[in-house]
């Protein structure tokens, strides 16, 4: 298995809010029904996101309520977002585990329960046919040479936890740095949105959070406390962390990307970003004990869940020998006889 994304709705919402350009929702975003909400009401007069989705699904079709959409796999998987080379000799498999709830639907309280019927699901995968000269070169390498091709990407690990009704909360994750090196941790809270169609699952709640930090084997990130007061708009540090994520993640100008204002951040999209990429060398191998600590100015409301997305650098290896292709999850799992210096040359010639 290359990557497993649990609870993809919350994960893609959190990441999408942080990384998509302002113009995305006004153009190609609607092809996957992406348009961020402007309030928490299922209303066709005040909530711009609800208006645009309602218009496309129910007002612009001959048969009311019919629709189709296309979700690029990079919207869900870090592997598809980062790795753009051709892969030879391996089959791609996409597996779905269906949820037992229908709370991804958002509706008003005075209408019937919503229902979505999927009549067709298709997966499109582009194929490339190399020219004869390149094909012969590839076949020669695969059939006669021992070859290792590294595949680097940023994986997404999702967890969620029920938050107790008190003023402190912590949860624990584990990461094996031999397979993945943690880079960022995203945390968001939701109150009363699970198992409900009348609460918007695309919005998050600050729950009067006053401070949040992460420990990796007892080392704190950030090192200093950043106390906030959401009712008094003392949120600038957390807002800047959220805004800077795009620049850090994609190496682009965060000011051109951020489509969330400080008020929207407070009231609709309080997503907390913790950068854990700058770790000492002694923590770059072995098991990491990751703990998330949050404190609040008042008891957290009932039915509140914390959603955590761990983004890590991950490396897989495609290895070929005598016409057989396989995946190695660690360079230690690959053949010791393969010369490491040939990896870069192999990548350039074969993919």
GROMACS .gro file of C-alpha atoms in nm:
model
  351
    1UNK     CA    1   0.000   0.000   0.000
    2UNK     CA    2   0.137   0.341  -0.099
    3UNK     CA    3  -0.097   0.568   0.099
    4UNK     CA    4  -0.407   0.537   0.315
    5UNK     CA    5  -0.626   0.842   0.384
    6UNK     CA    6  -0.887   0.791   0.654
    7UNK     CA    7  -1.173   1.039   0.691
    8UNK     CA    8  -1.093   1.200   0.353
    9UNK     CA    9  -1.371   1.458   0.374
   10UNK     CA   10  -1.219   1.643   0.668
   11UNK     CA   11  -0.862   1.593   0.545
   12UNK     CA   12  -0.927   1.736   0.199
   13UNK     CA   13  -1.131   2.023   0.343
   14UNK     CA   14  -0.852   2.124   0.582
   15UNK     CA   15  -0.582   2.099   0.315
   16UNK     CA   16  -0.795   2.258   0.044
   17UNK     CA   17  -0.870   2.563   0.255
   18UNK     CA   18  -0.497   2.610   0.313
   19UNK     CA   19  -0.365   2.554  -0.037
   20UNK     CA   20  -0.618   2.652  -0.305
   21UNK     CA   21  -0.584   2.990  -0.473
   22UNK     CA   22  -0.851   3.257  -0.443
   23UNK     CA   23  -0.960   3.201  -0.802
   24UNK     CA   24  -0.982   2.822  -0.769
   25UNK     CA   25  -1.340   2.811  -0.640
   26UNK     CA   26  -1.456   3.057  -0.906
   27UNK     CA   27  -1.325   2.844  -1.193
   28UNK     CA   28  -1.219   2.478  -1.190
   29UNK     CA   29  -1.309   2.428  -0.823
   30UNK     CA   30  -1.676   2.393  -0.905
   31UNK     CA   31  -1.595   2.091  -1.123
   32UNK     CA   32  -1.546   1.908  -0.793
   33UNK     CA   33  -1.816   2.114  -0.619
   34UNK     CA   34  -1.559   2.313  -0.420
   35UNK     CA   35  -1.671   2.656  -0.305
   36UNK     CA   36  -1.606   2.761   0.054
   37UNK     CA   37  -1.901   2.864   0.267
   38UNK     CA   38  -1.941   3.219   0.397
   39UNK     CA   39  -2.153   3.128   0.700
   40UNK     CA   40  -2.288   2.820   0.879
   41UNK     CA   41  -2.643   2.838   0.740
   42UNK     CA   42  -2.785   2.626   0.456
   43UNK     CA   43  -2.933   2.933   0.290
   44UNK     CA   44  -2.960   3.029  -0.077
   45UNK     CA   45  -2.954   3.403  -0.006
   46UNK     CA   46  -2.661   3.462   0.234
   47UNK     CA   47  -2.419   3.167   0.212
   48UNK     CA   48  -2.221   3.211  -0.111
   49UNK     CA   49  -2.081   2.857  -0.109
   50UNK     CA   50  -2.424   2.703  -0.057
   51UNK     CA   51  -2.568   2.931  -0.326
   52UNK     CA   52  -2.312   2.826  -0.588
   53UNK     CA   53  -2.345   2.453  -0.518
   54UNK     CA   54  -2.725   2.476  -0.508
   55UNK     CA   55  -2.724   2.664  -0.838
   56UNK     CA   56  -2.511   2.402  -1.013
   57UNK     CA   57  -2.692   2.096  -0.877
   58UNK     CA   58  -3.058   2.201  -0.867
   59UNK     CA   59  -3.107   2.513  -1.078
   60UNK     CA   60  -2.888   2.456  -1.384
   61UNK     CA   61  -3.003   2.108  -1.483
   62UNK     CA   62  -3.302   1.982  -1.678
   63UNK     CA   63  -3.348   1.701  -1.428
   64UNK     CA   64  -3.331   1.861  -1.084
   65UNK     CA   65  -3.062   1.725  -0.855
   66UNK     CA   66  -2.850   1.546  -1.115
   67UNK     CA   67  -2.481   1.622  -1.132
   68UNK     CA   68  -2.138   1.491  -1.218
   69UNK     CA   69  -1.803   1.598  -1.085
   70UNK     CA   70  -1.437   1.511  -1.124
   71UNK     CA   71  -1.205   1.488  -0.824
   72UNK     CA   72  -0.832   1.480  -0.911
   73UNK     CA   73  -0.656   1.218  -0.701
   74UNK     CA   74  -0.405   1.482  -0.591
   75UNK     CA   75  -0.694   1.641  -0.400
   76UNK     CA   76  -0.697   1.328  -0.180
   77UNK     CA   77  -0.354   1.165  -0.189
   78UNK     CA   78  -0.017   1.325  -0.125
   79UNK     CA   79   0.140   1.065  -0.357
   80UNK     CA   80  -0.065   1.195  -0.651
   81UNK     CA   81  -0.001   1.557  -0.552
   82UNK     CA   82   0.378   1.527  -0.547
   83UNK     CA   83   0.486   1.245  -0.778
   84UNK     CA   84   0.434   1.325  -1.147
   85UNK     CA   85   0.661   1.072  -1.320
   86UNK     CA   86   0.559   0.774  -1.531
   87UNK     CA   87   0.548   0.440  -1.347
   88UNK     CA   88   0.628   0.129  -1.549
   89UNK     CA   89   0.520  -0.228  -1.482
   90UNK     CA   90   0.301  -0.176  -1.175
   91UNK     CA   91  -0.076  -0.175  -1.145
   92UNK     CA   92  -0.254   0.108  -0.964
   93UNK     CA   93  -0.538   0.004  -0.732
   94UNK     CA   94  -0.778   0.242  -0.559
   95UNK     CA   95  -0.980   0.098  -0.269
   96UNK     CA   96  -1.283   0.257  -0.103
   97UNK     CA   97  -1.428   0.185   0.240
   98UNK     CA   98  -1.779   0.321   0.258
   99UNK     CA   99  -1.880   0.521   0.565
  100UNK     CA  100  -2.199   0.425   0.748
  101UNK     CA  101  -2.320   0.785   0.795
  102UNK     CA  102  -2.457   1.055   0.565
  103UNK     CA  103  -2.345   1.365   0.753
  104UNK     CA  104  -2.145   1.492   0.456
  105UNK     CA  105  -2.480   1.625   0.330
  106UNK     CA  106  -2.562   1.980   0.442
  107UNK     CA  107  -2.925   2.093   0.444
  108UNK     CA  108  -3.167   2.324   0.620
  109UNK     CA  109  -3.353   2.200   0.927
  110UNK     CA  110  -3.701   2.236   0.777
  111UNK     CA  111  -3.654   2.004   0.476
  112UNK     CA  112  -3.643   1.628   0.429
  113UNK     CA  113  -3.323   1.435   0.496
  114UNK     CA  114  -3.081   1.449   0.206
  115UNK     CA  115  -2.971   1.149   0.002
  116UNK     CA  116  -2.709   1.105  -0.269
  117UNK     CA  117  -2.733   0.817  -0.517
  118UNK     CA  118  -2.412   0.743  -0.707
  119UNK     CA  119  -2.502   0.575  -1.035
  120UNK     CA  120  -2.154   0.563  -1.187
  121UNK     CA  121  -1.797   0.584  -1.063
  122UNK     CA  122  -1.502   0.587  -1.303
  123UNK     CA  123  -1.127   0.608  -1.258
  124UNK     CA  124  -0.926   0.765  -1.538
  125UNK     CA  125  -0.556   0.685  -1.558
  126UNK     CA  126  -0.340   0.831  -1.839
  127UNK     CA  127  -0.112   0.589  -2.024
  128UNK     CA  128   0.204   0.676  -2.214
  129UNK     CA  129   0.346   0.473  -2.503
  130UNK     CA  130   0.719   0.544  -2.546
  131UNK     CA  131   0.889   0.559  -2.882
  132UNK     CA  132   1.074   0.247  -2.996
  133UNK     CA  133   1.417   0.376  -2.894
  134UNK     CA  134   1.305   0.466  -2.542
  135UNK     CA  135   1.101   0.147  -2.511
  136UNK     CA  136   1.406  -0.064  -2.594
  137UNK     CA  137   1.611   0.122  -2.334
  138UNK     CA  138   1.346   0.064  -2.067
  139UNK     CA  139   1.309  -0.306  -2.152
  140UNK     CA  140   1.685  -0.352  -2.134
  141UNK     CA  141   1.705  -0.198  -1.789
  142UNK     CA  142   1.406  -0.387  -1.654
  143UNK     CA  143   1.504  -0.725  -1.798
  144UNK     CA  144   1.879  -0.729  -1.744
  145UNK     CA  145   1.974  -0.473  -1.480
  146UNK     CA  146   1.906  -0.432  -1.113
  147UNK     CA  147   1.739  -0.095  -1.085
  148UNK     CA  148   1.605   0.104  -0.792
  149UNK     CA  149   1.390   0.412  -0.851
  150UNK     CA  150   1.308   0.631  -0.549
  151UNK     CA  151   0.958   0.773  -0.514
  152UNK     CA  152   0.939   1.069  -0.277
  153UNK     CA  153   0.613   1.231  -0.170
  154UNK     CA  154   0.437   1.384   0.130
  155UNK     CA  155   0.192   1.138   0.280
  156UNK     CA  156  -0.121   1.228   0.477
  157UNK     CA  157  -0.211   1.042   0.793
  158UNK     CA  158  -0.547   1.131   0.947
  159UNK     CA  159  -0.674   1.068   1.299
  160UNK     CA  160  -0.965   1.197   1.501
  161UNK     CA  161  -1.048   1.191   1.869
  162UNK     CA  162  -1.339   1.283   2.095
  163UNK     CA  163  -1.247   1.586   2.307
  164UNK     CA  164  -1.346   1.560   2.676
  165UNK     CA  165  -1.557   1.834   2.832
  166UNK     CA  166  -1.280   2.012   3.018
  167UNK     CA  167  -1.022   2.285   2.957
  168UNK     CA  168  -0.732   2.064   2.850
  169UNK     CA  169  -0.693   1.808   2.575
  170UNK     CA  170  -0.417   1.591   2.437
  171UNK     CA  171  -0.393   1.306   2.191
  172UNK     CA  172  -0.105   1.086   2.079
  173UNK     CA  173   0.025   0.974   1.742
  174UNK     CA  174   0.319   0.755   1.647
  175UNK     CA  175   0.541   0.783   1.343
  176UNK     CA  176   0.820   0.552   1.228
  177UNK     CA  177   1.081   0.784   1.081
  178UNK     CA  178   1.240   0.495   0.892
  179UNK     CA  179   0.936   0.516   0.663
  180UNK     CA  180   0.804   0.872   0.704
  181UNK     CA  181   0.946   1.195   0.848
  182UNK     CA  182   0.680   1.427   0.997
  183UNK     CA  183   0.676   1.781   0.854
  184UNK     CA  184   0.346   1.945   0.948
  185UNK     CA  185   0.059   1.873   1.183
  186UNK     CA  186  -0.284   2.024   1.113
  187UNK     CA  187  -0.544   2.031   1.391
  188UNK     CA  188  -0.908   2.142   1.374
  189UNK     CA  189  -1.208   2.102   1.604
  190UNK     CA  190  -1.576   2.047   1.526
  191UNK     CA  191  -1.868   2.064   1.769
  192UNK     CA  192  -2.204   1.901   1.700
  193UNK     CA  193  -2.133   1.825   1.336
  194UNK     CA  194  -2.098   1.448   1.351
  195UNK     CA  195  -2.410   1.249   1.253
  196UNK     CA  196  -2.598   1.566   1.160
  197UNK     CA  197  -2.706   1.694   0.819
  198UNK     CA  198  -2.806   2.037   0.954
  199UNK     CA  199  -2.456   2.124   1.079
  200UNK     CA  200  -2.200   2.213   0.814
  201UNK     CA  201  -1.914   1.955   0.812
  202UNK     CA  202  -1.695   2.189   0.605
  203UNK     CA  203  -1.666   2.442   0.890
  204UNK     CA  204  -1.462   2.422   1.209
  205UNK     CA  205  -1.487   2.562   1.563
  206UNK     CA  206  -1.223   2.734   1.775
  207UNK     CA  207  -1.389   2.619   2.103
  208UNK     CA  208  -1.216   2.916   2.274
  209UNK     CA  209  -0.880   2.750   2.229
  210UNK     CA  210  -0.609   2.950   2.409
  211UNK     CA  211  -0.289   2.758   2.333
  212UNK     CA  212  -0.181   2.457   2.128
  213UNK     CA  213   0.155   2.288   2.084
  214UNK     CA  214   0.304   1.954   1.980
  215UNK     CA  215   0.575   1.747   2.147
  216UNK     CA  216   0.799   1.507   1.956
  217UNK     CA  217   0.981   1.287   2.206
  218UNK     CA  218   0.945   1.564   2.468
  219UNK     CA  219   1.067   1.841   2.234
  220UNK     CA  220   0.810   2.120   2.196
  221UNK     CA  221   0.687   2.281   1.873
  222UNK     CA  222   0.662   2.574   1.889
  223UNK     CA  223   0.905   2.626   2.173
  224UNK     CA  224   0.713   2.920   2.322
  225UNK     CA  225   0.345   2.941   2.413
  226UNK     CA  226   0.125   3.138   2.172
  227UNK     CA  227  -0.174   3.241   2.378
  228UNK     CA  228  -0.483   3.345   2.187
  229UNK     CA  229  -0.824   3.495   2.257
  230UNK     CA  230  -1.064   3.419   1.975
  231UNK     CA  231  -1.349   3.635   2.113
  232UNK     CA  232  -1.109   3.932   2.124
  233UNK     CA  233  -0.948   3.860   1.784
  234UNK     CA  234  -0.607   3.788   1.939
  235UNK     CA  235  -0.532   3.522   1.680
  236UNK     CA  236  -0.262   3.677   1.460
  237UNK     CA  237   0.009   3.417   1.526
  238UNK     CA  238  -0.216   3.122   1.446
  239UNK     CA  239  -0.354   3.302   1.142
  240UNK     CA  240  -0.002   3.366   1.014
  241UNK     CA  241   0.092   3.000   1.066
  242UNK     CA  242  -0.210   2.900   0.859
  243UNK     CA  243  -0.134   3.160   0.590
  244UNK     CA  244   0.233   3.064   0.567
  245UNK     CA  245   0.157   2.695   0.510
  246UNK     CA  246   0.112   2.741   0.135
  247UNK     CA  247   0.450   2.910   0.094
  248UNK     CA  248   0.626   2.648   0.305
  249UNK     CA  249   0.447   2.356   0.138
  250UNK     CA  250   0.461   2.466  -0.226
  251UNK     CA  251   0.742   2.723  -0.219
  252UNK     CA  252   0.511   2.997  -0.345
  253UNK     CA  253   0.396   3.338  -0.225
  254UNK     CA  254   0.145   3.284   0.055
  255UNK     CA  255  -0.007   3.630   0.005
  256UNK     CA  256  -0.124   3.537  -0.344
  257UNK     CA  257  -0.292   3.224  -0.215
  258UNK     CA  258  -0.470   3.292   0.111
  259UNK     CA  259  -0.845   3.308   0.054
  260UNK     CA  260  -0.932   3.320   0.425
  261UNK     CA  261  -0.961   3.654   0.603
  262UNK     CA  262  -0.884   3.686   0.976
  263UNK     CA  263  -1.257   3.707   1.052
  264UNK     CA  264  -1.329   3.396   0.845
  265UNK     CA  265  -1.043   3.222   1.021
  266UNK     CA  266  -1.194   3.298   1.360
  267UNK     CA  267  -1.557   3.222   1.279
  268UNK     CA  268  -1.543   2.953   1.009
  269UNK     CA  269  -1.198   2.800   0.946
  270UNK     CA  270  -0.977   2.795   1.259
  271UNK     CA  271  -0.718   2.541   1.141
  272UNK     CA  272  -0.402   2.518   1.351
  273UNK     CA  273  -0.076   2.448   1.169
  274UNK     CA  274   0.232   2.328   1.358
  275UNK     CA  275   0.561   2.306   1.167
  276UNK     CA  276   0.772   2.019   1.303
  277UNK     CA  277   1.011   1.994   1.009
  278UNK     CA  278   1.312   2.152   1.182
  279UNK     CA  279   1.410   1.861   1.403
  280UNK     CA  280   1.750   1.761   1.533
  281UNK     CA  281   1.932   1.474   1.364
  282UNK     CA  282   1.882   1.248   1.665
  283UNK     CA  283   1.506   1.250   1.601
  284UNK     CA  284   1.530   1.160   1.233
  285UNK     CA  285   1.540   0.784   1.285
  286UNK     CA  286   1.332   0.543   1.490
  287UNK     CA  287   0.986   0.582   1.645
  288UNK     CA  288   0.859   0.931   1.726
  289UNK     CA  289   0.611   0.980   2.009
  290UNK     CA  290   0.391   1.266   1.891
  291UNK     CA  291   0.159   1.436   2.140
  292UNK     CA  292  -0.080   1.723   2.070
  293UNK     CA  293  -0.162   1.948   2.366
  294UNK     CA  294  -0.439   2.209   2.362
  295UNK     CA  295  -0.583   2.430   2.634
  296UNK     CA  296  -0.908   2.627   2.633
  297UNK     CA  297  -1.045   2.920   2.832
  298UNK     CA  298  -1.361   2.724   2.915
  299UNK     CA  299  -1.482   2.366   2.907
  300UNK     CA  300  -1.505   2.226   2.558
  301UNK     CA  301  -1.869   2.168   2.452
  302UNK     CA  302  -2.009   1.817   2.433
  303UNK     CA  303  -1.984   1.625   2.107
  304UNK     CA  304  -1.660   1.795   2.003
  305UNK     CA  305  -1.406   1.607   1.792
  306UNK     CA  306  -1.046   1.692   1.710
  307UNK     CA  307  -0.930   1.613   1.356
  308UNK     CA  308  -0.557   1.574   1.302
  309UNK     CA  309  -0.369   1.546   0.973
  310UNK     CA  310  -0.002   1.449   0.989
  311UNK     CA  311   0.195   1.537   0.675
  312UNK     CA  312   0.522   1.348   0.642
  313UNK     CA  313   0.800   1.306   0.388
  314UNK     CA  314   0.782   0.947   0.267
  315UNK     CA  315   1.009   0.747   0.041
  316UNK     CA  316   0.922   0.431  -0.149
  317UNK     CA  317   1.138   0.242  -0.396
  318UNK     CA  318   1.043   0.069  -0.720
  319UNK     CA  319   1.293  -0.207  -0.788
  320UNK     CA  320   1.324  -0.421  -1.098
  321UNK     CA  321   1.524  -0.732  -1.169
  322UNK     CA  322   1.492  -0.983  -1.452
  323UNK     CA  323   1.164  -0.834  -1.572
  324UNK     CA  324   0.996  -0.828  -1.231
  325UNK     CA  325   0.884  -0.504  -1.066
  326UNK     CA  326   0.820  -0.465  -0.695
  327UNK     CA  327   0.778  -0.202  -0.424
  328UNK     CA  328   1.019  -0.166  -0.133
  329UNK     CA  329   0.910   0.047   0.162
  330UNK     CA  330   1.264   0.110   0.281
  331UNK     CA  331   1.595   0.125   0.100
  332UNK     CA  332   1.713  -0.143   0.343
  333UNK     CA  333   1.454  -0.376   0.191
  334UNK     CA  334   1.603  -0.346  -0.156
  335UNK     CA  335   1.885  -0.554  -0.298
  336UNK     CA  336   2.219  -0.470  -0.135
  337UNK     CA  337   2.407  -0.535  -0.459
  338UNK     CA  338   2.245  -0.239  -0.636
  339UNK     CA  339   2.482   0.052  -0.664
  340UNK     CA  340   2.325   0.356  -0.497
  341UNK     CA  341   2.501   0.600  -0.728
  342UNK     CA  342   2.298   0.477  -1.027
  343UNK     CA  343   1.964   0.586  -0.881
  344UNK     CA  344   1.970   0.941  -1.015
  345UNK     CA  345   2.075   0.828  -1.364
  346UNK     CA  346   1.805   0.561  -1.368
  347UNK     CA  347   1.535   0.812  -1.277
  348UNK     CA  348   1.633   1.041  -1.563
  349UNK     CA  349   1.645   0.764  -1.820
  350UNK     CA  350   1.337   0.562  -1.735
  351UNK     CA  351   1.064   0.794  -1.611
   0.00000   0.00000   0.00000
